[in-house]
mmCIF file of C-alpha atoms in Angstrom:
data_model
loop_
_atom_site.group_PDB
_atom_site.id
_atom_site.type_symbol
_atom_site.label_atom_id
_atom_site.label_comp_id
_atom_site.label_asym_id
_atom_site.label_seq_id
_atom_site.Cartn_x
_atom_site.Cartn_y
_atom_site.Cartn_z
ATOM 1 C CA UNK K 1 -11.851 38.266 -17.991
ATOM 2 C CA UNK K 2 -11.296 34.749 -19.314
ATOM 3 C CA UNK K 3 -8.578 36.066 -21.618
ATOM 4 C CA UNK K 4 -6.923 37.853 -18.702
ATOM 5 C CA UNK K 5 -6.924 34.618 -16.749
ATOM 6 C CA UNK K 6 -5.389 32.700 -19.666
ATOM 7 C CA UNK K 7 -2.728 35.401 -20.055
ATOM 8 C CA UNK K 8 -1.830 35.166 -16.382
ATOM 9 C CA UNK K 9 -1.593 31.376 -16.680
ATOM 10 C CA UNK K 10 0.684 31.666 -19.696
ATOM 11 C CA UNK K 11 2.779 34.283 -17.906
ATOM 12 C CA UNK K 12 3.151 31.919 -14.939
ATOM 13 C CA UNK K 13 4.389 29.146 -17.250
ATOM 14 C CA UNK K 14 6.833 31.522 -18.935
ATOM 15 C CA UNK K 15 8.177 32.731 -15.602
ATOM 16 C CA UNK K 16 8.586 29.167 -14.379
ATOM 17 C CA UNK K 17 10.601 28.342 -17.472
ATOM 18 C CA UNK K 18 12.697 31.474 -16.998
ATOM 19 C CA UNK K 19 13.337 30.501 -13.354
ATOM 20 C CA UNK K 20 14.310 26.992 -14.493
ATOM 21 C CA UNK K 21 16.860 28.400 -16.925
ATOM 22 C CA UNK K 22 18.242 30.791 -14.325
ATOM 23 C CA UNK K 23 18.563 27.937 -11.820
ATOM 24 C CA UNK K 24 20.330 25.740 -14.340
ATOM 25 C CA UNK K 25 22.783 28.514 -15.159
ATOM 26 C CA UNK K 26 23.468 29.313 -11.538
ATOM 27 C CA UNK K 27 23.589 25.919 -9.859
ATOM 28 C CA UNK K 28 25.484 23.270 -11.723
ATOM 29 C CA UNK K 29 26.121 19.880 -10.211
ATOM 30 C CA UNK K 30 29.155 18.108 -11.573
ATOM 31 C CA UNK K 31 30.391 14.586 -10.894
ATOM 32 C CA UNK K 32 33.008 15.791 -8.458
ATOM 33 C CA UNK K 33 30.667 17.661 -6.123
ATOM 34 C CA UNK K 34 28.040 14.917 -6.453
ATOM 35 C CA UNK K 35 30.616 12.353 -5.246
ATOM 36 C CA UNK K 36 31.447 14.609 -2.280
ATOM 37 C CA UNK K 37 27.751 14.751 -1.371
ATOM 38 C CA UNK K 38 27.465 10.957 -1.559
ATOM 39 C CA UNK K 39 30.256 10.566 1.001
ATOM 40 C CA UNK K 40 28.408 12.584 3.651
ATOM 41 C CA UNK K 41 26.125 11.250 6.371
ATOM 42 C CA UNK K 42 22.382 11.388 6.022
ATOM 43 C CA UNK K 43 20.526 13.533 8.558
ATOM 44 C CA UNK K 44 17.191 12.026 7.574
ATOM 45 C CA UNK K 45 14.940 10.643 10.358
ATOM 46 C CA UNK K 46 15.137 6.946 9.399
ATOM 47 C CA UNK K 47 18.927 7.137 8.905
ATOM 48 C CA UNK K 48 19.275 8.720 12.351
ATOM 49 C CA UNK K 49 17.087 5.951 13.773
ATOM 50 C CA UNK K 50 19.268 3.337 12.096
ATOM 51 C CA UNK K 51 22.420 4.837 13.592
ATOM 52 C CA UNK K 52 20.759 4.897 17.022
ATOM 53 C CA UNK K 53 19.695 1.242 16.757
ATOM 54 C CA UNK K 54 23.129 0.138 15.531
ATOM 55 C CA UNK K 55 24.798 1.960 18.446
ATOM 56 C CA UNK K 56 22.231 0.389 20.791
ATOM 57 C CA UNK K 57 22.961 -3.139 19.489
ATOM 58 C CA UNK K 58 26.719 -2.568 19.908
ATOM 59 C CA UNK K 59 26.151 -1.223 23.425
ATOM 60 C CA UNK K 60 24.095 -4.322 24.295
ATOM 61 C CA UNK K 61 26.834 -6.615 22.951
ATOM 62 C CA UNK K 62 29.446 -4.780 25.088
ATOM 63 C CA UNK K 63 27.208 -5.114 28.170
ATOM 64 C CA UNK K 64 26.746 -8.845 27.509
ATOM 65 C CA UNK K 65 30.516 -9.331 27.124
ATOM 66 C CA UNK K 66 31.000 -7.541 30.425
ATOM 67 C CA UNK K 67 28.449 -9.813 32.076
ATOM 68 C CA UNK K 68 30.108 -12.934 30.631
ATOM 69 C CA UNK K 69 33.464 -11.807 32.073
ATOM 70 C CA UNK K 70 31.825 -11.276 35.472
ATOM 71 C CA UNK K 71 30.280 -14.761 35.218
ATOM 72 C CA UNK K 72 33.683 -16.261 34.301
ATOM 73 C CA UNK K 73 35.124 -14.938 37.565
ATOM 74 C CA UNK K 74 32.156 -16.176 39.590
ATOM 75 C CA UNK K 75 31.555 -19.666 38.212
ATOM 76 C CA UNK K 76 30.661 -20.970 41.655
ATOM 77 C CA UNK K 77 28.076 -18.283 42.286
ATOM 78 C CA UNK K 78 24.736 -19.597 41.036
ATOM 79 C CA UNK K 79 23.056 -16.231 41.478
ATOM 80 C CA UNK K 80 25.574 -14.547 39.172
ATOM 81 C CA UNK K 81 25.316 -17.353 36.604
ATOM 82 C CA UNK K 82 21.525 -17.199 36.621
ATOM 83 C CA UNK K 83 21.518 -13.380 36.350
ATOM 84 C CA UNK K 84 24.009 -13.432 33.469
ATOM 85 C CA UNK K 85 22.049 -16.164 31.692
ATOM 86 C CA UNK K 86 18.803 -14.201 31.974
ATOM 87 C CA UNK K 87 20.593 -11.044 30.750
ATOM 88 C CA UNK K 88 22.114 -12.928 27.781
ATOM 89 C CA UNK K 89 18.692 -14.274 26.752
ATOM 90 C CA UNK K 90 17.123 -10.825 27.223
ATOM 91 C CA UNK K 91 20.007 -9.039 25.463
ATOM 92 C CA UNK K 92 20.141 -11.479 22.539
ATOM 93 C CA UNK K 93 16.381 -11.216 22.049
ATOM 94 C CA UNK K 94 16.497 -7.425 21.951
ATOM 95 C CA UNK K 95 19.601 -7.344 19.726
ATOM 96 C CA UNK K 96 17.546 -9.454 17.297
ATOM 97 C CA UNK K 97 14.747 -6.875 17.526
ATOM 98 C CA UNK K 98 17.317 -4.109 16.910
ATOM 99 C CA UNK K 99 18.323 -5.963 13.730
ATOM 100 C CA UNK K 100 14.727 -6.440 12.609
ATOM 101 C CA UNK K 101 14.025 -2.735 13.139
ATOM 102 C CA UNK K 102 17.138 -1.780 11.142
ATOM 103 C CA UNK K 103 15.968 -4.066 8.311
ATOM 104 C CA UNK K 104 12.533 -2.422 8.509
ATOM 105 C CA UNK K 105 14.151 1.013 8.276
ATOM 106 C CA UNK K 106 16.205 -0.135 5.272
ATOM 107 C CA UNK K 107 12.993 -1.117 3.523
ATOM 108 C CA UNK K 108 11.716 2.450 4.011
ATOM 109 C CA UNK K 109 14.389 3.530 1.537
ATOM 110 C CA UNK K 110 13.054 1.281 -1.178
ATOM 111 C CA UNK K 111 11.194 3.697 -3.438
ATOM 112 C CA UNK K 112 8.807 1.473 -5.347
ATOM 113 C CA UNK K 113 5.339 2.799 -5.987
ATOM 114 C CA UNK K 114 4.394 6.415 -5.394
ATOM 115 C CA UNK K 115 4.686 9.036 -2.658
ATOM 116 C CA UNK K 116 1.304 7.991 -1.226
ATOM 117 C CA UNK K 117 2.651 4.417 -0.871
ATOM 118 C CA UNK K 118 5.859 5.679 0.762
ATOM 119 C CA UNK K 119 3.913 7.718 3.319
ATOM 120 C CA UNK K 120 1.510 4.841 4.087
ATOM 121 C CA UNK K 121 4.437 2.442 4.530
ATOM 122 C CA UNK K 122 6.333 4.900 6.776
ATOM 123 C CA UNK K 123 3.250 5.533 8.932
ATOM 124 C CA UNK K 124 2.631 1.787 9.246
ATOM 125 C CA UNK K 125 6.254 1.171 10.287
ATOM 126 C CA UNK K 126 6.468 3.923 12.897
ATOM 127 C CA UNK K 127 2.965 3.229 14.246
ATOM 128 C CA UNK K 128 3.589 -0.499 14.657
ATOM 129 C CA UNK K 129 6.960 0.117 16.347
ATOM 130 C CA UNK K 130 6.102 3.168 18.420
ATOM 131 C CA UNK K 131 6.037 1.077 21.637
ATOM 132 C CA UNK K 132 8.717 -1.424 20.582
ATOM 133 C CA UNK K 133 11.419 1.189 19.913
ATOM 134 C CA UNK K 134 11.479 2.775 23.423
ATOM 135 C CA UNK K 135 11.380 -0.690 25.066
ATOM 136 C CA UNK K 136 14.320 -1.917 22.942
ATOM 137 C CA UNK K 137 16.336 1.167 23.888
ATOM 138 C CA UNK K 138 15.433 0.962 27.585
ATOM 139 C CA UNK K 139 16.760 -2.614 27.902
ATOM 140 C CA UNK K 140 20.308 -1.330 27.249
ATOM 141 C CA UNK K 141 20.035 1.029 30.227
ATOM 142 C CA UNK K 142 18.799 -1.891 32.311
ATOM 143 C CA UNK K 143 21.693 -4.142 31.230
ATOM 144 C CA UNK K 144 24.093 -1.312 32.049
ATOM 145 C CA UNK K 145 22.566 -1.090 35.532
ATOM 146 C CA UNK K 146 22.872 -4.859 36.128
ATOM 147 C CA UNK K 147 26.493 -4.921 34.934
ATOM 148 C CA UNK K 148 27.327 -1.836 36.975
ATOM 149 C CA UNK K 149 25.735 -3.336 40.105
ATOM 150 C CA UNK K 150 27.580 -6.638 39.721
ATOM 151 C CA UNK K 151 30.928 -4.868 39.205
ATOM 152 C CA UNK K 152 30.212 -2.627 42.199
ATOM 153 C CA UNK K 153 29.475 -5.623 44.453
ATOM 154 C CA UNK K 154 32.495 -7.543 43.172
ATOM 155 C CA UNK K 155 34.898 -4.668 43.882
ATOM 156 C CA UNK K 156 33.279 -3.266 47.003
ATOM 157 C CA UNK K 157 32.475 -6.495 48.851
ATOM 158 C CA UNK K 158 34.625 -8.965 46.896
ATOM 159 C CA UNK K 159 31.562 -11.156 46.586
ATOM 160 C CA UNK K 160 28.236 -10.844 44.826
ATOM 161 C CA UNK K 161 25.426 -11.713 47.179
ATOM 162 C CA UNK K 162 22.118 -12.964 45.785
ATOM 163 C CA UNK K 163 18.868 -11.010 45.942
ATOM 164 C CA UNK K 164 17.591 -12.187 49.265
ATOM 165 C CA UNK K 165 14.829 -9.854 50.303
ATOM 166 C CA UNK K 166 11.942 -7.885 48.884
ATOM 167 C CA UNK K 167 13.918 -4.646 49.149
ATOM 168 C CA UNK K 168 16.517 -5.795 46.596
ATOM 169 C CA UNK K 169 13.859 -7.095 44.240
ATOM 170 C CA UNK K 170 11.966 -3.806 44.535
ATOM 171 C CA UNK K 171 15.064 -1.779 43.640
ATOM 172 C CA UNK K 172 15.655 -3.990 40.599
ATOM 173 C CA UNK K 173 12.038 -3.798 39.413
ATOM 174 C CA UNK K 174 12.031 -0.079 40.191
ATOM 175 C CA UNK K 175 15.070 0.511 38.025
ATOM 176 C CA UNK K 176 13.671 -1.565 35.164
ATOM 177 C CA UNK K 177 10.454 0.415 35.369
ATOM 178 C CA UNK K 178 12.385 3.665 35.559
ATOM 179 C CA UNK K 179 14.432 2.856 32.421
ATOM 180 C CA UNK K 180 11.273 1.949 30.488
ATOM 181 C CA UNK K 181 9.467 5.110 31.647
ATOM 182 C CA UNK K 182 12.500 7.281 30.932
ATOM 183 C CA UNK K 183 12.863 5.782 27.467
ATOM 184 C CA UNK K 184 9.159 6.306 26.733
ATOM 185 C CA UNK K 185 9.277 9.893 27.976
ATOM 186 C CA UNK K 186 12.228 10.618 25.647
ATOM 187 C CA UNK K 187 11.346 8.672 22.505
ATOM 188 C CA UNK K 188 7.553 8.277 22.430
ATOM 189 C CA UNK K 189 6.741 11.975 21.746
ATOM 190 C CA UNK K 190 9.525 11.989 19.130
ATOM 191 C CA UNK K 191 8.013 9.060 17.209
ATOM 192 C CA UNK K 192 4.475 10.318 17.726
ATOM 193 C CA UNK K 193 5.278 13.704 16.198
ATOM 194 C CA UNK K 194 6.828 11.883 13.222
ATOM 195 C CA UNK K 195 3.725 9.723 12.741
ATOM 196 C CA UNK K 196 1.483 12.786 13.053
ATOM 197 C CA UNK K 197 3.493 14.715 10.474
ATOM 198 C CA UNK K 198 3.379 11.782 8.026
ATOM 199 C CA UNK K 199 -0.371 11.458 8.607
ATOM 200 C CA UNK K 200 -0.838 15.164 7.867
ATOM 201 C CA UNK K 201 0.946 14.734 4.532
ATOM 202 C CA UNK K 202 -1.038 11.596 3.678
ATOM 203 C CA UNK K 203 -4.323 13.284 4.529
ATOM 204 C CA UNK K 204 -3.295 16.220 2.376
ATOM 205 C CA UNK K 205 -2.715 13.857 -0.552
ATOM 206 C CA UNK K 206 -6.027 12.121 0.148
ATOM 207 C CA UNK K 207 -8.063 15.279 -0.357
ATOM 208 C CA UNK K 208 -9.445 18.175 1.576
ATOM 209 C CA UNK K 209 -12.528 16.287 2.801
ATOM 210 C CA UNK K 210 -10.341 14.446 5.235
ATOM 211 C CA UNK K 211 -9.206 17.681 6.834
ATOM 212 C CA UNK K 212 -12.076 17.687 9.345
ATOM 213 C CA UNK K 213 -11.344 14.057 10.295
ATOM 214 C CA UNK K 214 -7.723 15.030 10.670
ATOM 215 C CA UNK K 215 -8.503 17.930 13.003
ATOM 216 C CA UNK K 216 -10.585 15.559 15.171
ATOM 217 C CA UNK K 217 -7.744 13.045 15.133
ATOM 218 C CA UNK K 218 -5.234 15.723 16.067
ATOM 219 C CA UNK K 219 -7.414 16.768 19.009
ATOM 220 C CA UNK K 220 -7.809 13.142 20.110
ATOM 221 C CA UNK K 221 -4.048 12.599 19.757
ATOM 222 C CA UNK K 222 -3.368 15.719 21.796
ATOM 223 C CA UNK K 223 -5.710 14.515 24.547
ATOM 224 C CA UNK K 224 -4.078 11.073 24.432
ATOM 225 C CA UNK K 225 -0.619 12.644 24.597
ATOM 226 C CA UNK K 226 -1.573 14.724 27.649
ATOM 227 C CA UNK K 227 -3.040 11.641 29.392
ATOM 228 C CA UNK K 228 0.014 9.460 28.603
ATOM 229 C CA UNK K 229 2.459 12.179 29.683
ATOM 230 C CA UNK K 230 0.515 12.693 32.931
ATOM 231 C CA UNK K 231 0.523 8.927 33.649
ATOM 232 C CA UNK K 232 4.258 8.734 32.898
ATOM 233 C CA UNK K 233 5.011 11.708 35.144
ATOM 234 C CA UNK K 234 2.936 10.223 38.016
ATOM 235 C CA UNK K 235 4.563 6.788 37.566
ATOM 236 C CA UNK K 236 8.004 8.397 37.439
ATOM 237 C CA UNK K 237 7.344 10.289 40.690
ATOM 238 C CA UNK K 238 6.051 7.088 42.382
ATOM 239 C CA UNK K 239 9.162 5.153 41.313
ATOM 240 C CA UNK K 240 11.416 8.006 42.447
ATOM 241 C CA UNK K 241 9.694 8.183 45.858
ATOM 242 C CA UNK K 242 9.890 4.384 46.191
ATOM 243 C CA UNK K 243 13.609 4.431 45.401
ATOM 244 C CA UNK K 244 14.260 7.280 47.851
ATOM 245 C CA UNK K 245 12.298 5.416 50.545
ATOM 246 C CA UNK K 246 14.218 2.212 49.932
ATOM 247 C CA UNK K 247 17.591 3.921 50.051
ATOM 248 C CA UNK K 248 17.044 6.408 52.879
ATOM 249 C CA UNK F 1 33.944 -3.178 -6.915
ATOM 250 C CA UNK F 2 34.067 -2.687 -10.657
ATOM 251 C CA UNK F 3 30.345 -3.358 -10.796
ATOM 252 C CA UNK F 4 29.732 -0.718 -8.106
ATOM 253 C CA UNK F 5 31.909 1.814 -9.911
ATOM 254 C CA UNK F 6 29.983 1.207 -13.103
ATOM 255 C CA UNK F 7 26.708 1.652 -11.263
ATOM 256 C CA UNK F 8 27.956 4.868 -9.643
ATOM 257 C CA UNK F 9 29.120 6.198 -13.005
ATOM 258 C CA UNK F 10 25.721 5.436 -14.517
ATOM 259 C CA UNK F 11 23.976 7.055 -11.544
ATOM 260 C CA UNK F 12 26.084 10.221 -11.692
ATOM 261 C CA UNK F 13 25.505 10.536 -15.437
ATOM 262 C CA UNK F 14 21.753 10.201 -15.042
ATOM 263 C CA UNK F 15 21.609 12.700 -12.163
ATOM 264 C CA UNK F 16 23.789 15.170 -14.054
ATOM 265 C CA UNK F 17 21.464 14.892 -17.020
ATOM 266 C CA UNK F 18 18.298 15.414 -14.932
ATOM 267 C CA UNK F 19 19.703 17.802 -12.305
ATOM 268 C CA UNK F 20 17.173 20.483 -13.259
ATOM 269 C CA UNK F 21 14.530 18.496 -11.339
ATOM 270 C CA UNK F 22 16.583 18.708 -8.141
ATOM 271 C CA UNK F 23 17.243 22.455 -8.528
ATOM 272 C CA UNK F 24 13.547 23.168 -9.035
ATOM 273 C CA UNK F 25 12.540 21.096 -6.002
ATOM 274 C CA UNK F 26 15.210 22.816 -3.897
ATOM 275 C CA UNK F 27 14.035 26.211 -5.089
ATOM 276 C CA UNK F 28 10.481 25.725 -3.833
ATOM 277 C CA UNK F 29 11.134 23.758 -0.629
ATOM 278 C CA UNK F 30 14.067 25.698 0.843
ATOM 279 C CA UNK F 31 14.471 29.319 1.873
ATOM 280 C CA UNK F 32 18.173 29.739 2.553
ATOM 281 C CA UNK F 33 21.569 28.440 1.440
ATOM 282 C CA UNK F 34 22.133 26.281 4.519
ATOM 283 C CA UNK F 35 18.791 24.535 4.141
ATOM 284 C CA UNK F 36 19.331 24.187 0.412
ATOM 285 C CA UNK F 37 22.684 22.467 0.924
ATOM 286 C CA UNK F 38 21.178 20.116 3.524
ATOM 287 C CA UNK F 39 18.287 19.108 1.318
ATOM 288 C CA UNK F 40 20.516 18.732 -1.747
ATOM 289 C CA UNK F 41 22.780 16.383 0.199
ATOM 290 C CA UNK F 42 19.799 14.412 1.498
ATOM 291 C CA UNK F 43 18.221 14.078 -1.953
ATOM 292 C CA UNK F 44 21.528 12.881 -3.415
ATOM 293 C CA UNK F 45 21.964 10.309 -0.642
ATOM 294 C CA UNK F 46 18.404 9.024 -0.937
ATOM 295 C CA UNK F 47 18.696 8.778 -4.721
ATOM 296 C CA UNK F 48 21.961 6.861 -4.430
ATOM 297 C CA UNK F 49 20.744 4.519 -1.668
ATOM 298 C CA UNK F 50 17.611 3.627 -3.581
ATOM 299 C CA UNK F 51 19.238 3.521 -7.022
ATOM 300 C CA UNK F 52 19.767 -0.294 -6.984
ATOM 301 C CA UNK F 53 15.988 -0.670 -6.688
ATOM 302 C CA UNK F 54 15.298 1.642 -9.610
ATOM 303 C CA UNK F 55 13.394 -0.197 -12.298
ATOM 304 C CA UNK F 56 14.922 0.535 -15.689
ATOM 305 C CA UNK F 57 11.555 0.205 -17.370
ATOM 306 C CA UNK F 58 10.341 3.293 -15.508
ATOM 307 C CA UNK F 59 11.522 6.714 -16.653
ATOM 308 C CA UNK F 60 14.458 7.954 -14.589
ATOM 309 C CA UNK F 61 12.925 11.422 -14.312
ATOM 310 C CA UNK F 62 9.655 10.026 -12.848
ATOM 311 C CA UNK F 63 11.584 7.979 -10.305
ATOM 312 C CA UNK F 64 13.752 10.998 -9.503
ATOM 313 C CA UNK F 65 10.683 13.170 -8.894
ATOM 314 C CA UNK F 66 9.293 10.522 -6.508
ATOM 315 C CA UNK F 67 12.452 10.166 -4.418
ATOM 316 C CA UNK F 68 13.415 13.852 -4.432
ATOM 317 C CA UNK F 69 9.890 15.091 -3.656
ATOM 318 C CA UNK F 70 9.439 12.516 -0.900
ATOM 319 C CA UNK F 71 12.768 13.564 0.626
ATOM 320 C CA UNK F 72 11.807 17.244 0.397
ATOM 321 C CA UNK F 73 8.437 16.555 2.041
ATOM 322 C CA UNK F 74 10.046 14.706 4.944
ATOM 323 C CA UNK F 75 13.059 16.980 5.290
ATOM 324 C CA UNK F 76 13.390 18.697 8.640
ATOM 325 C CA UNK F 77 14.069 22.327 8.027
ATOM 326 C CA UNK F 78 16.568 24.164 10.187
ATOM 327 C CA UNK F 79 14.855 27.496 9.835
ATOM 328 C CA UNK F 80 11.161 27.964 9.176
ATOM 329 C CA UNK F 81 10.097 30.524 6.618
ATOM 330 C CA UNK F 82 7.896 32.192 9.244
ATOM 331 C CA UNK F 83 11.055 33.644 10.746
ATOM 332 C CA UNK F 84 11.685 35.644 7.580
ATOM 333 C CA UNK F 85 10.363 39.086 6.862
ATOM 334 C CA UNK F 86 8.848 39.490 3.387
ATOM 335 C CA UNK F 87 11.838 41.583 2.247
ATOM 336 C CA UNK F 88 14.306 38.990 3.531
ATOM 337 C CA UNK F 89 12.372 36.222 1.796
ATOM 338 C CA UNK F 90 12.364 38.162 -1.509
ATOM 339 C CA UNK F 91 16.102 38.779 -1.119
ATOM 340 C CA UNK F 92 16.771 35.123 -0.353
ATOM 341 C CA UNK F 93 14.592 33.906 -3.234
ATOM 342 C CA UNK F 94 16.282 36.268 -5.703
ATOM 343 C CA UNK F 95 19.712 35.134 -4.556
ATOM 344 C CA UNK F 96 18.720 31.474 -4.765
ATOM 345 C CA UNK F 97 17.353 31.681 -8.298
ATOM 346 C CA UNK F 98 19.976 34.106 -9.523
ATOM 347 C CA UNK F 99 17.612 36.892 -10.572
ATOM 348 C CA UNK F 100 17.086 40.476 -9.503
ATOM 349 C CA UNK F 101 14.770 41.239 -6.553
ATOM 350 C CA UNK F 102 12.399 43.123 -8.851
ATOM 351 C CA UNK F 103 12.040 40.296 -11.348
ATOM 352 C CA UNK F 104 8.434 39.148 -11.778
ATOM 353 C CA UNK F 105 9.594 35.540 -11.320
ATOM 354 C CA UNK F 106 10.104 36.296 -7.622
ATOM 355 C CA UNK F 107 6.369 37.093 -7.372
ATOM 356 C CA UNK F 108 5.633 33.618 -8.716
ATOM 357 C CA UNK F 109 7.889 32.084 -6.059
ATOM 358 C CA UNK F 110 6.247 34.210 -3.370
ATOM 359 C CA UNK F 111 2.900 32.823 -4.557
ATOM 360 C CA UNK F 112 4.186 29.225 -4.471
ATOM 361 C CA UNK F 113 5.518 29.872 -0.940
ATOM 362 C CA UNK F 114 1.931 30.344 0.221
ATOM 363 C CA UNK F 115 1.030 26.744 -0.705
ATOM 364 C CA UNK F 116 1.193 23.723 1.601
ATOM 365 C CA UNK F 117 3.873 21.009 1.033
ATOM 366 C CA UNK F 118 1.670 18.688 -1.064
ATOM 367 C CA UNK F 119 0.156 21.575 -3.053
ATOM 368 C CA UNK F 120 3.706 22.727 -3.806
ATOM 369 C CA UNK F 121 4.494 19.280 -5.234
ATOM 370 C CA UNK F 122 1.326 19.369 -7.369
ATOM 371 C CA UNK F 123 2.135 22.942 -8.485
ATOM 372 C CA UNK F 124 5.665 21.918 -9.447
ATOM 373 C CA UNK F 125 4.430 18.981 -11.536
ATOM 374 C CA UNK F 126 1.717 21.130 -13.117
ATOM 375 C CA UNK F 127 4.239 23.868 -13.998
ATOM 376 C CA UNK F 128 6.527 21.189 -15.425
ATOM 377 C CA UNK F 129 3.538 20.314 -17.640
ATOM 378 C CA UNK F 130 3.326 16.725 -16.442
ATOM 379 C CA UNK F 131 0.235 14.797 -17.505
ATOM 380 C CA UNK F 132 -2.379 13.712 -14.941
ATOM 381 C CA UNK F 133 -1.148 10.151 -15.461
ATOM 382 C CA UNK F 134 2.411 11.141 -14.567
ATOM 383 C CA UNK F 135 1.250 13.111 -11.527
ATOM 384 C CA UNK F 136 -0.778 10.064 -10.450
ATOM 385 C CA UNK F 137 2.313 7.862 -10.860
ATOM 386 C CA UNK F 138 4.446 10.206 -8.790
ATOM 387 C CA UNK F 139 2.085 11.275 -6.015
ATOM 388 C CA UNK F 140 -0.434 8.412 -5.942
ATOM 389 C CA UNK F 141 -3.448 10.735 -6.107
ATOM 390 C CA UNK F 142 -6.529 9.790 -8.105
ATOM 391 C CA UNK F 143 -6.877 11.542 -11.451
ATOM 392 C CA UNK F 144 -10.165 13.265 -10.557
ATOM 393 C CA UNK F 145 -8.578 14.561 -7.366
ATOM 394 C CA UNK F 146 -5.600 15.843 -9.340
ATOM 395 C CA UNK F 147 -7.938 17.816 -11.618
ATOM 396 C CA UNK F 148 -9.732 19.428 -8.683
ATOM 397 C CA UNK F 149 -6.510 20.211 -6.826
ATOM 398 C CA UNK F 150 -4.787 21.682 -9.903
ATOM 399 C CA UNK F 151 -7.769 23.874 -10.624
ATOM 400 C CA UNK F 152 -7.743 25.159 -7.006
ATOM 401 C CA UNK F 153 -3.976 25.680 -7.041
ATOM 402 C CA UNK F 154 -4.166 27.516 -10.376
ATOM 403 C CA UNK F 155 -6.785 29.913 -8.998
ATOM 404 C CA UNK F 156 -4.802 30.431 -5.820
ATOM 405 C CA UNK F 157 -1.530 31.008 -7.677
ATOM 406 C CA UNK F 158 -3.121 33.461 -10.112
ATOM 407 C CA UNK F 159 -4.736 35.466 -7.313
ATOM 408 C CA UNK F 160 -1.604 35.638 -5.184
ATOM 409 C CA UNK F 161 0.590 36.274 -8.206
ATOM 410 C CA UNK F 162 -1.598 39.171 -9.397
ATOM 411 C CA UNK F 163 -1.673 40.561 -5.857
ATOM 412 C CA UNK F 164 2.114 40.234 -5.492
ATOM 413 C CA UNK F 165 2.603 42.069 -8.772
ATOM 414 C CA UNK F 166 0.427 44.947 -7.626
ATOM 415 C CA UNK F 167 2.610 45.470 -4.536
#
């Protein structure tokens, strides 16, 4: 029996070696095709995130330029100047966060240590930024709304009137809330599933005894996800109703 | 620019020399040509991006295992293996490795396919006859854990392999 087992083990090693030789004969990488591969774009999660954040930072810069131009044509309008100033401070702050997140993502590609370290570092990064990322992305939508509104007023009424009543303020707050909720609804589950997948791998490395803990965690996460989604849906409906009531 | 070209030349030489590692990782983590090409491209990009941080005092092969395995573990597959019938999987495996469908090696791959992503990495390193120390350096698992896991994987592989051969 023991001999049989040893034979099987040896056979497995021999077959693995045979497969290795067959693979080497069949699939040869040369410098030319390696160079071609290096010129392509990465489809990896963190690279995709980096591209998204870079595009977001550029979008914010364009919005801020637009706002500055609007301000330049309305130098006498204190409301416009104040709005643009607030947007510049807000935009600059979040562009800085975009940059910090991109730097953080760059560090994820620094392979020092072992796979367990890489997974722990990735989990830490995505967990600590899971709320920051959707907020950063939602601010761009908000800036777009402000710029769009100012342009609309400037062209439609030839003047930009200040927010004078509660109704206007409510619409503004409602839209800000809507962009944050929308951003969370789109990106939060995306990041959460990433964190959960990384945690599954880490738990797998850390031994089978953690499997039970992991199942409990998964269940808790699922419950949490359902609760958060329900809250977001309810909030979204409230905001939608409020906006409809304000407009009609 | 010259410095970068030199670095690229060095990188390409090292990868060419150790390309067997990449082919073996691709062979156990992908199930079709499209997925294989995607993962190959991703591994190459990750290796290149992280190459400046590669410590010369560490063995290139160990570092390559770390980066390539990590990329394979995190790679988002386009098609899951569950969508394949057993026959289609055997066909695909045989085509990928360059062996006939009836070759016993395919049974070994079918056995490895039954393992989870981390167990596959441990199986690969075990089959490559890496020491516990090397496996610890690559995966970050404790040596006693490695022993237990390898013993479990060995039993599992043998059972599935013997079963696959009987079919």
